[in-house]
Amino acid sequence: MVGKVSRKVTDRLLSRNAIKDEDYEIYQYGLEQLFTSILNMLTLLVIGSIMGMIWQGIIFVLSFMLLRKYAGGYHASTPLGCYLLTTLIITVALSVMKYFEISILIYLVLLMVSSVIVYMLTPVEAVNKELDKIEKIIYRKKTILTWIVEVSLAIGVFILKHYEISICIFMAVIMVGISLVAGHIEIKLVKRKILIGNNGGKN
């Protein structure tokens, strides 16, 4: 749906000579990302409103997206799948924070485990988008820096007794850790499938 709308808008811009033919794909991709972000934000506001957790949802999503941007992780194969996955992540995270009585000690343990995962696995590239050595180094440095800032902020507000804010950030790091593990497993399975296919072809 988002892809279709972005193509129609790009086609309209092209027909009015607002963009050049060679820039079509760039504008189409940019508009698709913009519309996806708007749709995700609207979905967040709807879910947050229903659960009475708008500001918690905003803090979680910002923390999650900033860390995941360069860390990578599991990626859905289609825009619709990506949207549904994002909606699921938001719903699960807010539901856990709202309906489950989890002690701060457990949150801290999960944070430590997720932090180790982030440090060891990042960046986890998408199946259809491999990173070169330089990109991996840059992405890793940016991820570690973002992690340091977020965890430091979470601990700081926790010390100031703003527990809900810190838990939102903790949850974001935890969810990124889960995404990294899922993405890492996906890549391993795909590579194994390719290897088996190549060996079968030789036989």
PDB file of C-alpha atoms in Angstrom:
ATOM      1  CA  MET A   1       0.000   0.000   0.000  1.00  0.00           C
ATOM      2  CA  VAL A   2       2.721   2.455   0.980  1.00  0.00           C
ATOM      3  CA  GLY A   3       4.755   1.472  -2.075  1.00  0.00           C
ATOM      4  CA  LYS A   4       1.795   2.031  -4.373  1.00  0.00           C
ATOM      5  CA  VAL A   5       1.075   5.476  -2.883  1.00  0.00           C
ATOM      6  CA  SER A   6       4.720   6.527  -3.104  1.00  0.00           C
ATOM      7  CA  ARG A   7       4.869   5.445  -6.758  1.00  0.00           C
ATOM      8  CA  LYS A   8       1.720   7.400  -7.593  1.00  0.00           C
ATOM      9  CA  VAL A   9       3.071  10.539  -5.933  1.00  0.00           C
ATOM     10  CA  THR A  10       6.420  10.110  -7.694  1.00  0.00           C
ATOM     11  CA  ASP A  11       4.633   9.578 -11.021  1.00  0.00           C
ATOM     12  CA  ARG A  12       2.687  12.797 -10.437  1.00  0.00           C
ATOM     13  CA  LEU A  13       5.899  14.704  -9.680  1.00  0.00           C
ATOM     14  CA  LEU A  14       7.495  13.287 -12.815  1.00  0.00           C
ATOM     15  CA  SER A  15       4.503  14.181 -15.017  1.00  0.00           C
ATOM     16  CA  ARG A  16       4.697  17.764 -13.784  1.00  0.00           C
ATOM     17  CA  ASN A  17       8.443  17.895 -14.467  1.00  0.00           C
ATOM     18  CA  ALA A  18       9.100  18.463 -10.778  1.00  0.00           C
ATOM     19  CA  ILE A  19      11.749  15.725 -10.846  1.00  0.00           C
ATOM     20  CA  LYS A  20      14.012  14.185 -13.487  1.00  0.00           C
ATOM     21  CA  ASP A  21      13.731  10.653 -14.864  1.00  0.00           C
ATOM     22  CA  GLU A  22      17.088   9.646 -13.421  1.00  0.00           C
ATOM     23  CA  ASP A  23      15.970  10.742  -9.931  1.00  0.00           C
ATOM     24  CA  TYR A  24      12.734   8.716  -9.991  1.00  0.00           C
ATOM     25  CA  GLU A  25      13.921   5.800  -7.852  1.00  0.00           C
ATOM     26  CA  ILE A  26      15.531   8.114  -5.302  1.00  0.00           C
ATOM     27  CA  TYR A  27      12.337  10.109  -4.802  1.00  0.00           C
ATOM     28  CA  GLN A  28      10.162   6.995  -4.822  1.00  0.00           C
ATOM     29  CA  TYR A  29      12.314   5.359  -2.130  1.00  0.00           C
ATOM     30  CA  GLY A  30      12.446   8.553  -0.081  1.00  0.00           C
ATOM     31  CA  LEU A  31       8.668   8.997  -0.203  1.00  0.00           C
ATOM     32  CA  GLU A  32       8.141   5.350   0.699  1.00  0.00           C
ATOM     33  CA  GLN A  33      10.324   5.760   3.774  1.00  0.00           C
ATOM     34  CA  LEU A  34       8.536   8.994   4.703  1.00  0.00           C
ATOM     35  CA  PHE A  35       5.055   7.481   4.370  1.00  0.00           C
ATOM     36  CA  THR A  36       6.164   4.378   6.284  1.00  0.00           C
ATOM     37  CA  SER A  37       7.469   6.546   9.135  1.00  0.00           C
ATOM     38  CA  ILE A  38       4.225   8.529   9.233  1.00  0.00           C
ATOM     39  CA  LEU A  39       2.162   5.321   9.231  1.00  0.00           C
ATOM     40  CA  ASN A  40       4.282   3.839  12.015  1.00  0.00           C
ATOM     41  CA  MET A  41       3.919   7.007  14.088  1.00  0.00           C
ATOM     42  CA  LEU A  42       0.146   7.059  13.606  1.00  0.00           C
ATOM     43  CA  THR A  43       0.000   3.394  14.593  1.00  0.00           C
ATOM     44  CA  LEU A  44       2.081   4.147  17.677  1.00  0.00           C
ATOM     45  CA  LEU A  45      -0.284   6.969  18.678  1.00  0.00           C
ATOM     46  CA  VAL A  46      -3.322   4.719  18.200  1.00  0.00           C
ATOM     47  CA  ILE A  47      -1.845   1.857  20.236  1.00  0.00           C
ATOM     48  CA  GLY A  48      -0.547   4.278  22.858  1.00  0.00           C
ATOM     49  CA  SER A  49      -3.940   5.954  23.142  1.00  0.00           C
ATOM     50  CA  ILE A  50      -5.770   2.640  23.520  1.00  0.00           C
ATOM     51  CA  MET A  51      -3.358   1.492  26.224  1.00  0.00           C
ATOM     52  CA  GLY A  52      -2.988   4.906  27.867  1.00  0.00           C
ATOM     53  CA  MET A  53       0.771   4.879  27.179  1.00  0.00           C
ATOM     54  CA  ILE A  54       1.414   7.524  24.520  1.00  0.00           C
ATOM     55  CA  TRP A  55       4.547   9.080  26.003  1.00  0.00           C
ATOM     56  CA  GLN A  56       5.919   5.679  27.033  1.00  0.00           C
ATOM     57  CA  GLY A  57       5.409   4.455  23.472  1.00  0.00           C
ATOM     58  CA  ILE A  58       7.188   7.482  22.020  1.00  0.00           C
ATOM     59  CA  ILE A  59      10.211   7.022  24.303  1.00  0.00           C
ATOM     60  CA  PHE A  60      10.357   3.298  23.529  1.00  0.00           C
ATOM     61  CA  VAL A  61      10.073   3.726  19.750  1.00  0.00           C
ATOM     62  CA  LEU A  62      12.655   6.539  19.594  1.00  0.00           C
ATOM     63  CA  SER A  63      15.117   4.531  21.703  1.00  0.00           C
ATOM     64  CA  PHE A  64      14.471   1.359  19.706  1.00  0.00           C
ATOM     65  CA  MET A  65      14.749   2.978  16.274  1.00  0.00           C
ATOM     66  CA  LEU A  66      17.879   4.985  17.100  1.00  0.00           C
ATOM     67  CA  LEU A  67      19.705   1.903  18.373  1.00  0.00           C
ATOM     68  CA  ARG A  68      18.419  -0.434  15.686  1.00  0.00           C
ATOM     69  CA  LYS A  69      19.239   1.980  12.840  1.00  0.00           C
ATOM     70  CA  TYR A  70      22.876   0.880  12.716  1.00  0.00           C
ATOM     71  CA  ALA A  71      22.709  -2.291  14.831  1.00  0.00           C
ATOM     72  CA  GLY A  72      20.497  -3.994  12.266  1.00  0.00           C
ATOM     73  CA  GLY A  73      18.611  -7.143  13.143  1.00  0.00           C
ATOM     74  CA  TYR A  74      15.731  -9.098  11.715  1.00  0.00           C
ATOM     75  CA  HIS A  75      14.105  -7.532   8.644  1.00  0.00           C
ATOM     76  CA  ALA A  76      10.763  -8.472   7.128  1.00  0.00           C
ATOM     77  CA  SER A  77      10.890  -9.239   3.409  1.00  0.00           C
ATOM     78  CA  THR A  78       8.059  -6.865   2.420  1.00  0.00           C
ATOM     79  CA  PRO A  79       6.946  -3.331   3.452  1.00  0.00           C
ATOM     80  CA  LEU A  80       3.697  -4.784   4.805  1.00  0.00           C
ATOM     81  CA  GLY A  81       5.629  -7.351   6.790  1.00  0.00           C
ATOM     82  CA  CYS A  82       7.875  -4.596   8.152  1.00  0.00           C
ATOM     83  CA  TYR A  83       4.854  -2.561   9.230  1.00  0.00           C
ATOM     84  CA  LEU A  84       3.187  -5.545  10.899  1.00  0.00           C
ATOM     85  CA  LEU A  85       6.431  -6.471  12.645  1.00  0.00           C
ATOM     86  CA  THR A  86       6.865  -2.908  13.926  1.00  0.00           C
ATOM     87  CA  THR A  87       3.272  -2.890  15.174  1.00  0.00           C
ATOM     88  CA  LEU A  88       3.838  -6.227  16.919  1.00  0.00           C
ATOM     89  CA  ILE A  89       7.030  -4.985  18.597  1.00  0.00           C
ATOM     90  CA  ILE A  90       5.308  -1.828  19.883  1.00  0.00           C
ATOM     91  CA  THR A  91       2.284  -3.778  21.134  1.00  0.00           C
ATOM     92  CA  VAL A  92       4.367  -6.451  22.879  1.00  0.00           C
ATOM     93  CA  ALA A  93       6.716  -3.930  24.510  1.00  0.00           C
ATOM     94  CA  LEU A  94       3.929  -1.715  25.847  1.00  0.00           C
ATOM     95  CA  SER A  95       1.900  -4.740  26.966  1.00  0.00           C
ATOM     96  CA  VAL A  96       4.837  -6.145  28.933  1.00  0.00           C
ATOM     97  CA  MET A  97       5.431  -2.789  30.628  1.00  0.00           C
ATOM     98  CA  LYS A  98       1.750  -2.312  31.433  1.00  0.00           C
ATOM     99  CA  TYR A  99       0.426  -5.747  32.323  1.00  0.00           C
ATOM    100  CA  PHE A 100       3.403  -7.671  33.704  1.00  0.00           C
ATOM    101  CA  GLU A 101       4.847  -6.916  37.118  1.00  0.00           C
ATOM    102  CA  ILE A 102       8.546  -7.352  36.416  1.00  0.00           C
ATOM    103  CA  SER A 103      11.057  -6.377  39.079  1.00  0.00           C
ATOM    104  CA  ILE A 104      13.712  -3.850  38.238  1.00  0.00           C
ATOM    105  CA  LEU A 105      16.335  -6.526  38.985  1.00  0.00           C
ATOM    106  CA  ILE A 106      15.003  -8.692  36.140  1.00  0.00           C
ATOM    107  CA  TYR A 107      14.978  -5.669  33.827  1.00  0.00           C
ATOM    108  CA  LEU A 108      18.619  -4.997  34.720  1.00  0.00           C
ATOM    109  CA  VAL A 109      19.596  -8.631  34.098  1.00  0.00           C
ATOM    110  CA  LEU A 110      17.828  -8.609  30.720  1.00  0.00           C
ATOM    111  CA  LEU A 111      19.487  -5.277  29.938  1.00  0.00           C
ATOM    112  CA  MET A 112      22.926  -6.737  30.678  1.00  0.00           C
ATOM    113  CA  VAL A 113      22.273  -9.804  28.521  1.00  0.00           C
ATOM    114  CA  SER A 114      20.924  -7.650  25.665  1.00  0.00           C
ATOM    115  CA  SER A 115      23.883  -5.295  25.950  1.00  0.00           C
ATOM    116  CA  VAL A 116      26.289  -8.214  25.552  1.00  0.00           C
ATOM    117  CA  ILE A 117      24.308  -9.336  22.494  1.00  0.00           C
ATOM    118  CA  VAL A 118      24.451  -5.833  21.014  1.00  0.00           C
ATOM    119  CA  TYR A 119      28.204  -5.668  21.595  1.00  0.00           C
ATOM    120  CA  MET A 120      28.920  -9.121  20.149  1.00  0.00           C
ATOM    121  CA  LEU A 121      26.588  -9.229  17.145  1.00  0.00           C
ATOM    122  CA  THR A 122      26.201  -5.681  15.878  1.00  0.00           C
ATOM    123  CA  PRO A 123      25.857  -4.930  13.054  1.00  0.00           C
ATOM    124  CA  VAL A 124      23.558  -7.668  11.752  1.00  0.00           C
ATOM    125  CA  GLU A 125      23.046  -6.946   8.070  1.00  0.00           C
ATOM    126  CA  ALA A 126      19.884  -7.653   6.126  1.00  0.00           C
ATOM    127  CA  VAL A 127      19.773 -10.798   3.995  1.00  0.00           C
ATOM    128  CA  ASN A 128      19.460  -8.747   0.790  1.00  0.00           C
ATOM    129  CA  LYS A 129      21.820  -5.952   1.827  1.00  0.00           C
ATOM    130  CA  GLU A 130      25.333  -6.955   2.755  1.00  0.00           C
ATOM    131  CA  LEU A 131      27.721  -4.453   4.333  1.00  0.00           C
ATOM    132  CA  ASP A 132      31.348  -4.025   3.337  1.00  0.00           C
ATOM    133  CA  LYS A 133      34.146  -3.954   5.934  1.00  0.00           C
ATOM    134  CA  ILE A 134      34.186  -0.168   6.257  1.00  0.00           C
ATOM    135  CA  GLU A 135      30.400   0.015   6.661  1.00  0.00           C
ATOM    136  CA  LYS A 136      30.519  -2.680   9.349  1.00  0.00           C
ATOM    137  CA  ILE A 137      33.129  -0.705  11.298  1.00  0.00           C
ATOM    138  CA  ILE A 138      31.154   2.546  11.005  1.00  0.00           C
ATOM    139  CA  TYR A 139      27.827   0.921  11.885  1.00  0.00           C
ATOM    140  CA  ARG A 140      29.384  -0.835  14.869  1.00  0.00           C
ATOM    141  CA  LYS A 141      30.915   2.374  16.248  1.00  0.00           C
ATOM    142  CA  LYS A 142      27.651   4.286  15.857  1.00  0.00           C
ATOM    143  CA  THR A 143      25.688   1.472  17.496  1.00  0.00           C
ATOM    144  CA  ILE A 144      28.030   1.270  20.487  1.00  0.00           C
ATOM    145  CA  LEU A 145      27.934   5.059  20.891  1.00  0.00           C
ATOM    146  CA  THR A 146      24.124   5.083  20.755  1.00  0.00           C
ATOM    147  CA  TRP A 147      24.004   2.221  23.255  1.00  0.00           C
ATOM    148  CA  ILE A 148      26.287   4.106  25.670  1.00  0.00           C
ATOM    149  CA  VAL A 149      24.143   7.246  25.440  1.00  0.00           C
ATOM    150  CA  GLU A 150      20.844   5.390  25.897  1.00  0.00           C
ATOM    151  CA  VAL A 151      21.974   3.194  28.786  1.00  0.00           C
ATOM    152  CA  SER A 152      23.643   6.151  30.518  1.00  0.00           C
ATOM    153  CA  LEU A 153      20.449   8.171  30.135  1.00  0.00           C
ATOM    154  CA  ALA A 154      18.333   5.279  31.420  1.00  0.00           C
ATOM    155  CA  ILE A 155      20.536   4.810  34.474  1.00  0.00           C
ATOM    156  CA  GLY A 156      20.582   8.563  35.070  1.00  0.00           C
ATOM    157  CA  VAL A 157      16.796   8.935  35.079  1.00  0.00           C
ATOM    158  CA  PHE A 158      16.548   5.751  37.172  1.00  0.00           C
ATOM    159  CA  ILE A 159      18.763   7.328  39.831  1.00  0.00           C
ATOM    160  CA  LEU A 160      16.450  10.358  39.713  1.00  0.00           C
ATOM    161  CA  LYS A 161      13.573   7.910  40.347  1.00  0.00           C
ATOM    162  CA  HIS A 162      11.906   8.346  36.955  1.00  0.00           C
ATOM    163  CA  TYR A 163      11.482   4.597  36.753  1.00  0.00           C
ATOM    164  CA  GLU A 164       8.980   4.460  33.884  1.00  0.00           C
ATOM    165  CA  ILE A 165      11.286   6.390  31.567  1.00  0.00           C
ATOM    166  CA  SER A 166      14.243   4.139  32.345  1.00  0.00           C
ATOM    167  CA  ILE A 167      12.151   0.995  31.831  1.00  0.00           C
ATOM    168  CA  CYS A 168      11.047   2.258  28.390  1.00  0.00           C
ATOM    169  CA  ILE A 169      14.704   2.590  27.366  1.00  0.00           C
ATOM    170  CA  PHE A 170      15.627  -0.732  28.970  1.00  0.00           C
ATOM    171  CA  MET A 171      12.839  -2.406  26.992  1.00  0.00           C
ATOM    172  CA  ALA A 172      14.084  -0.818  23.757  1.00  0.00           C
ATOM    173  CA  VAL A 173      17.592  -2.242  24.261  1.00  0.00           C
ATOM    174  CA  ILE A 174      16.096  -5.644  25.141  1.00  0.00           C
ATOM    175  CA  MET A 175      13.950  -5.691  21.991  1.00  0.00           C
ATOM    176  CA  VAL A 176      16.941  -4.705  19.841  1.00  0.00           C
ATOM    177  CA  GLY A 177      18.868  -7.597  21.385  1.00  0.00           C
ATOM    178  CA  ILE A 178      16.072 -10.005  20.457  1.00  0.00           C
ATOM    179  CA  SER A 179      15.971  -8.565  16.925  1.00  0.00           C
ATOM    180  CA  LEU A 180      19.731  -9.031  16.542  1.00  0.00           C
ATOM    181  CA  VAL A 181      19.546 -12.679  17.599  1.00  0.00           C
ATOM    182  CA  ALA A 182      16.633 -13.312  15.221  1.00  0.00           C
ATOM    183  CA  GLY A 183      18.454 -11.567  12.368  1.00  0.00           C
ATOM    184  CA  HIS A 184      21.679 -13.457  13.070  1.00  0.00           C
ATOM    185  CA  ILE A 185      19.833 -16.792  13.006  1.00  0.00           C
ATOM    186  CA  GLU A 186      18.060 -15.812   9.782  1.00  0.00           C
ATOM    187  CA  ILE A 187      21.350 -15.035   8.036  1.00  0.00           C
ATOM    188  CA  LYS A 188      22.886 -18.308   9.239  1.00  0.00           C
ATOM    189  CA  LEU A 189      19.912 -20.287   7.914  1.00  0.00           C
ATOM    190  CA  VAL A 190      19.957 -18.486   4.560  1.00  0.00           C
ATOM    191  CA  LYS A 191      23.706 -19.032   4.125  1.00  0.00           C
ATOM    192  CA  ARG A 192      23.314 -22.688   5.084  1.00  0.00           C
ATOM    193  CA  LYS A 193      20.489 -23.081   2.558  1.00  0.00           C
ATOM    194  CA  ILE A 194      22.613 -21.474  -0.176  1.00  0.00           C
ATOM    195  CA  LEU A 195      25.567 -23.692   0.709  1.00  0.00           C
ATOM    196  CA  ILE A 196      23.422 -26.830   0.594  1.00  0.00           C
ATOM    197  CA  GLY A 197      21.944 -25.685  -2.725  1.00  0.00           C
ATOM    198  CA  ASN A 198      25.381 -25.087  -4.221  1.00  0.00           C
ATOM    199  CA  ASN A 199      26.660 -28.468  -3.050  1.00  0.00           C
ATOM    200  CA  GLY A 200      23.539 -30.125  -4.438  1.00  0.00           C
ATOM    201  CA  GLY A 201      24.073 -28.384  -7.753  1.00  0.00           C
ATOM    202  CA  LYS A 202      27.614 -29.731  -7.975  1.00  0.00           C
ATOM    203  CA  ASN A 203      26.373 -33.210  -7.378  1.00  0.00           C
TER     204      ASN A 203
END
